[in-house]
Amino acid sequence: MLARLTALSLVFAFCGSAQTTLRQAAAQRALPIGAAADADEYGQANKLNIPAYATTLSTQFSMLEPENAMKWDVTQPGQNTFNFEPADKLVAFAQANHMVVRGHNLCWHSQLPAWLGPYAQTATPAQMSTVLQNHINTVVGHFQGQVFAWDVVNEPFNDPATGVLPDLRNSIWYNQPGIGQSGTGYIEQALRWAHAADPNALLFINDYNLEAPGAKFNALYAMVKDFVSRGVPINGVGFEMHLTLGSYPSSTGLAQNIQALYALGLQVHITEMDVRLQVDSNGNASAADLQSQAAQYQRIMTVCLQNPGCTAFQVWGVSDGNSWIPGSFPGFGAALPFDVNYQPKPAFNSLISAMQTVTPTLNSANIVNAANYKGGSVAPGELVTIFGANFGPPSLAGAQLDSNGRVASTLSGTQVLFDGTPAPLIYSLAGQVSAVVPYEVAGKTQTVVQYVYNNVQSNTVTVPVVPAVPGIFSQNSLGTGPGSMLNPDNTLNTAQNPIAAGSYVQIFATGAGTIAGGAVDGAPAPGAGAQTLTVTATVNGVNAPILYAGPAPGEVNGVLQVDLTIPSGTPSGPQAVVVLVNGVASQGGVTVAVK
Ligand code: G3I
């Protein structure tokens, strides 16, 4: 049941400390929180050897992104001469500190090595295509399995936008001379090459000034909508979020853009947030501006937490002393949550506050059968999984028994209420919790569900109640393939350990509705029993005699056990099994291995 927990949950482990860190607070939101980081690229002293830098990076963040070390001018300083040493140091640091790595970037008009500009002057588009493909293959291949998301193409759009699609800026990759593709073709090609080099990496297009509705966002949206419609490999869009107090996106507009991309199935990462302030000759900003800055950080984090499409939050530098701002905007600085001495600023506190107070969002569509992940309704005693309630335990909390020996309905600060009744909790983790629908909903047509963590309540949603909605547990925890089934000798039924026709197999499911004679929420089934409703089953489409159908002895009430005889004549191999409760069928695609 737990297989759907993301690997990212591994980065959310942390040891407690006096002051809550950004990393600890974000772990309770299932939100990777990152910083742009440097090692010794450009021959500078390795910043990772600065104790305060390294400590701030590893304790305050669960993600890092090389600010420059993976860019062309560092990784391919000479044609076909690659240098990954600085980036490897950053990746090693991340791995040592259980952090994930965002890669940045594979295709950009800026920070190109000295050889590439002159080369592009005389190269043909075919030659440029070879150069770009070779770079992407080599770089993504080198970091395969170490970078969970890439900014594949960086800042491709005109700024300011012209409003004429595709509205792409001139560049050696697009049209000067380009790689032989028209319109957004070079971006599509870069995405396809990146996907081929690491099929598991998430692929993003990253740009600035996408955070508000307008012509630039429209150009981006038109491109990614086309890409999604044609199956071009793309997973999300990076909103850089470089702000100043005078200009920043409205919460409504930012949410609107996140939701528009989410509707396409795309994620949004806040990739490079900073809020530059006017500073004095010592680099200090006014107290008032620092408070205004804090309000902007809180606001952007709040919108991110309120929108499931926003799946990562990153600032562009570890501290004010490592920010690009002073060098690029004379008279400005103090842009990040930590000051030049790595001390938290008001912006740090406002990020923590947002992460500890923004109410988690409950979506009824994310309340699904724990065995087959189908939603839309619930049944009494059904084990359900609720995704997306993004405020919960930073690491997986397994079921606890209360003083009555029942599965507890409060787990690491979480509760799931059905019409106000706390449900037994099978496990809980920020963003994914599994509960047993209380039998009290029996006979109702709907139930009001609410999620609570550390006394912070989600919105409520109303879910239809049905007598039964069966799902069979499968070995892959995805609700497909070989079922979680036992042979008569209690060994797992597998292709290597099949069952003969005529013998019986023990199937485990949930969503079969009420138990004859009643059942106590969260209590272990005392022994053999029976369901109130009629249970039947088929194997390979043939009715299978039921030997037992009732609560699984010793398991929490709600787990259905069905012992059925494999009909004689059933062919050998994986055969489809369906359990029906009052004629309502479980999901297809679950099999039993027959000799
Ligand atoms: O210090 C070295 C110098 O020793 C060396 O000789 C020289 C060779 O080019 O490089 C110098 O390093 C500079 C580096 O920042 C470290 O400070 C580079 O010149 C300079 O180009 C580089 O600027 C980076 C900038 O991108 C380039 O456009 C910034 O660090 C970096 O923060 C910034 O990041 C970009 C993102 O990649 C994309 N989004 C916008 C963001 C801000 O521009």
PDB file of N, CA and C and ligand atoms in Angstrom, residues 38 41-44 47 67-68 71 73 104-105 108 110-111 154-155 206 208 240 242 272 316 323-324 328, ligand 1:
ATOM      1  N   ASP A  38      26.727  26.893  -5.065  1.00  0.00           N
ATOM      2  CA  ASP A  38      27.989  26.914  -5.810  1.00  0.00           C
ATOM      3  C   ASP A  38      29.003  26.010  -5.139  1.00  0.00           C
ATOM      4  N   GLU A  41      33.258  26.191  -9.178  1.00  0.00           N
ATOM      5  CA  GLU A  41      33.278  26.534 -10.597  1.00  0.00           C
ATOM      6  C   GLU A  41      33.915  27.903 -10.783  1.00  0.00           C
ATOM      7  N   TYR A  42      34.447  28.118 -11.985  1.00  0.00           N
ATOM      8  CA  TYR A  42      35.163  29.359 -12.315  1.00  0.00           C
ATOM      9  C   TYR A  42      36.429  29.529 -11.477  1.00  0.00           C
ATOM     10  N   GLY A  43      36.878  28.447 -10.835  1.00  0.00           N
ATOM     11  CA  GLY A  43      38.145  28.525 -10.103  1.00  0.00           C
ATOM     12  C   GLY A  43      38.011  29.210  -8.759  1.00  0.00           C
ATOM     13  N   GLN A  44      36.764  29.519  -8.375  1.00  0.00           N
ATOM     14  CA  GLN A  44      36.599  30.167  -7.059  1.00  0.00           C
ATOM     15  C   GLN A  44      36.827  29.162  -5.949  1.00  0.00           C
ATOM     16  N   LYS A  47      32.741  26.867  -2.180  1.00  0.00           N
ATOM     17  CA  LYS A  47      31.851  27.392  -1.141  1.00  0.00           C
ATOM     18  C   LYS A  47      31.396  26.293  -0.185  1.00  0.00           C
ATOM     19  N   GLU A  67      23.985  26.738  -9.185  1.00  0.00           N
ATOM     20  CA  GLU A  67      23.691  28.070  -9.748  1.00  0.00           C
ATOM     21  C   GLU A  67      24.356  28.253 -11.100  1.00  0.00           C
ATOM     22  N   ASN A  68      25.599  27.723 -11.205  1.00  0.00           N
ATOM     23  CA  ASN A  68      26.359  27.854 -12.453  1.00  0.00           C
ATOM     24  C   ASN A  68      27.067  26.569 -12.888  1.00  0.00           C
ATOM     25  N   LYS A  71      26.111  24.720 -16.094  1.00  0.00           N
ATOM     26  CA  LYS A  71      25.880  25.503 -17.315  1.00  0.00           C
ATOM     27  C   LYS A  71      26.968  25.212 -18.338  1.00  0.00           C
ATOM     28  N   ASP A  73      29.151  26.921 -19.940  1.00  0.00           N
ATOM     29  CA  ASP A  73      30.521  27.486 -19.856  1.00  0.00           C
ATOM     30  C   ASP A  73      31.366  26.723 -18.854  1.00  0.00           C
ATOM     31  N   HIS A 104      20.457  22.526 -13.890  1.00  0.00           N
ATOM     32  CA  HIS A 104      20.210  23.822 -14.543  1.00  0.00           C
ATOM     33  C   HIS A 104      21.457  24.221 -15.305  1.00  0.00           C
ATOM     34  N   ASN A 105      21.444  24.379 -16.606  1.00  0.00           N
ATOM     35  CA  ASN A 105      20.367  24.101 -17.528  1.00  0.00           C
ATOM     36  C   ASN A 105      21.023  23.553 -18.784  1.00  0.00           C
ATOM     37  N   TRP A 108      20.485  27.276 -23.292  1.00  0.00           N
ATOM     38  CA  TRP A 108      20.233  28.683 -22.919  1.00  0.00           C
ATOM     39  C   TRP A 108      20.995  29.567 -23.891  1.00  0.00           C
ATOM     40  N   SER A 110      22.575  32.163 -22.848  1.00  0.00           N
ATOM     41  CA  SER A 110      23.587  32.872 -22.056  1.00  0.00           C
ATOM     42  C   SER A 110      24.578  31.903 -21.407  1.00  0.00           C
ATOM     43  N   GLN A 111      25.641  32.440 -20.874  1.00  0.00           N
ATOM     44  CA  GLN A 111      26.687  31.669 -20.196  1.00  0.00           C
ATOM     45  C   GLN A 111      27.189  30.511 -21.047  1.00  0.00           C
ATOM     46  N   ASN A 154      16.195  27.109 -20.908  1.00  0.00           N
ATOM     47  CA  ASN A 154      16.095  28.235 -19.991  1.00  0.00           C
ATOM     48  C   ASN A 154      15.775  29.520 -20.746  1.00  0.00           C
ATOM     49  N   GLU A 155      14.746  30.211 -20.293  1.00  0.00           N
ATOM     50  CA  GLU A 155      14.412  31.562 -20.777  1.00  0.00           C
ATOM     51  C   GLU A 155      14.342  31.665 -22.300  1.00  0.00           C
ATOM     52  N   ASN A 206      12.101  26.704 -18.036  1.00  0.00           N
ATOM     53  CA  ASN A 206      12.266  27.659 -16.950  1.00  0.00           C
ATOM     54  C   ASN A 206      12.354  29.080 -17.518  1.00  0.00           C
ATOM     55  N   TYR A 208      11.509  33.630 -16.521  1.00  0.00           N
ATOM     56  CA  TYR A 208      11.081  34.656 -15.575  1.00  0.00           C
ATOM     57  C   TYR A 208       9.862  35.392 -16.146  1.00  0.00           C
ATOM     58  N   GLU A 240      10.646  31.604 -12.286  1.00  0.00           N
ATOM     59  CA  GLU A 240      11.864  32.023 -11.572  1.00  0.00           C
ATOM     60  C   GLU A 240      11.555  32.870 -10.336  1.00  0.00           C
ATOM     61  N   HIS A 242      11.940  36.197  -9.664  1.00  0.00           N
ATOM     62  CA  HIS A 242      12.876  37.265  -9.273  1.00  0.00           C
ATOM     63  C   HIS A 242      12.065  38.547  -9.080  1.00  0.00           C
ATOM     64  N   GLU A 272      13.681  30.248  -8.554  1.00  0.00           N
ATOM     65  CA  GLU A 272      14.809  31.157  -8.286  1.00  0.00           C
ATOM     66  C   GLU A 272      14.390  32.371  -7.445  1.00  0.00           C
ATOM     67  N   TRP A 316      17.163  31.728  -4.789  1.00  0.00           N
ATOM     68  CA  TRP A 316      18.329  31.788  -5.678  1.00  0.00           C
ATOM     69  C   TRP A 316      19.591  32.212  -4.935  1.00  0.00           C
ATOM     70  N   SER A 323      24.501  36.057  -3.379  1.00  0.00           N
ATOM     71  CA  SER A 323      23.424  36.386  -4.307  1.00  0.00           C
ATOM     72  C   SER A 323      23.964  37.114  -5.526  1.00  0.00           C
ATOM     73  N   TRP A 324      23.360  36.819  -6.662  1.00  0.00           N
ATOM     74  CA  TRP A 324      23.737  37.472  -7.927  1.00  0.00           C
ATOM     75  C   TRP A 324      23.313  38.918  -7.968  1.00  0.00           C
ATOM     76  N   SER A 328      24.508  42.439 -10.257  1.00  0.00           N
ATOM     77  CA  SER A 328      23.672  42.689 -11.434  1.00  0.00           C
ATOM     78  C   SER A 328      22.798  43.919 -11.277  1.00  0.00           C
TER      79      SER A 328
HETATM   80  O1  G3I B   1      33.834  34.980 -10.887  1.00  0.00           O
HETATM   81  C1  G3I B   1      34.055  34.369 -12.134  1.00  0.00           C
HETATM   82  C2  G3I B   1      35.343  34.755 -12.785  1.00  0.00           C
HETATM   83  O2  G3I B   1      36.410  34.368 -11.935  1.00  0.00           O
HETATM   84  C3  G3I B   1      35.455  34.063 -14.121  1.00  0.00           C
HETATM   85  O3  G3I B   1      36.629  34.439 -14.781  1.00  0.00           O
HETATM   86  C4  G3I B   1      34.261  34.426 -14.993  1.00  0.00           C
HETATM   87  C5  G3I B   1      34.302  33.641 -16.287  1.00  0.00           C
HETATM   88  O4  G3I B   1      33.070  33.922 -16.980  1.00  0.00           O
HETATM   89  O5  G3I B   1      33.053  34.043 -14.313  1.00  0.00           O
HETATM   90  C6  G3I B   1      32.896  34.677 -13.068  1.00  0.00           C
HETATM   91  O6  G3I B   1      31.765  34.137 -12.497  1.00  0.00           O
HETATM   92  C7  G3I B   1      30.557  34.796 -12.693  1.00  0.00           C
HETATM   93  C8  G3I B   1      29.531  33.982 -11.912  1.00  0.00           C
HETATM   94  O7  G3I B   1      28.228  34.540 -12.045  1.00  0.00           O
HETATM   95  C9  G3I B   1      29.896  33.859 -10.446  1.00  0.00           C
HETATM   96  O8  G3I B   1      29.645  35.069  -9.818  1.00  0.00           O
HETATM   97  C10 G3I B   1      30.127  34.816 -14.182  1.00  0.00           C
HETATM   98  O9  G3I B   1      30.962  35.639 -14.927  1.00  0.00           O
HETATM   99  C11 G3I B   1      28.691  35.337 -14.278  1.00  0.00           C
HETATM  100  O10 G3I B   1      28.231  35.186 -15.618  1.00  0.00           O
HETATM  101  C12 G3I B   1      27.791  34.526 -13.401  1.00  0.00           C
HETATM  102  O11 G3I B   1      26.480  35.119 -13.412  1.00  0.00           O
HETATM  103  C13 G3I B   1      25.411  34.202 -13.244  1.00  0.00           C
HETATM  104  C14 G3I B   1      24.283  34.623 -14.175  1.00  0.00           C
HETATM  105  O12 G3I B   1      23.192  33.695 -14.046  1.00  0.00           O
HETATM  106  C15 G3I B   1      24.723  34.659 -15.621  1.00  0.00           C
HETATM  107  O13 G3I B   1      23.620  35.110 -16.403  1.00  0.00           O
HETATM  108  C16 G3I B   1      24.920  34.239 -11.820  1.00  0.00           C
HETATM  109  O14 G3I B   1      25.904  33.746 -10.936  1.00  0.00           O
HETATM  110  C17 G3I B   1      23.652  33.406 -11.701  1.00  0.00           C
HETATM  111  O15 G3I B   1      23.065  33.559 -10.436  1.00  0.00           O
HETATM  112  C18 G3I B   1      22.629  33.783 -12.756  1.00  0.00           C
HETATM  113  O16 G3I B   1      21.552  32.889 -12.662  1.00  0.00           O
HETATM  114  C19 G3I B   1      20.516  33.055 -13.629  1.00  0.00           C
HETATM  115  C20 G3I B   1      19.943  31.703 -13.904  1.00  0.00           C
HETATM  116  O17 G3I B   1      20.957  30.829 -14.364  1.00  0.00           O
HETATM  117  C21 G3I B   1      18.789  31.792 -14.880  1.00  0.00           C
HETATM  118  N1  G3I B   1      17.775  32.712 -14.350  1.00  0.00           N
HETATM  119  C22 G3I B   1      18.316  34.052 -14.081  1.00  0.00           C
HETATM  120  C23 G3I B   1      19.429  33.976 -13.083  1.00  0.00           C
HETATM  121  C24 G3I B   1      19.933  35.346 -12.740  1.00  0.00           C
HETATM  122  O18 G3I B   1      20.521  35.922 -13.864  1.00  0.00           O
END
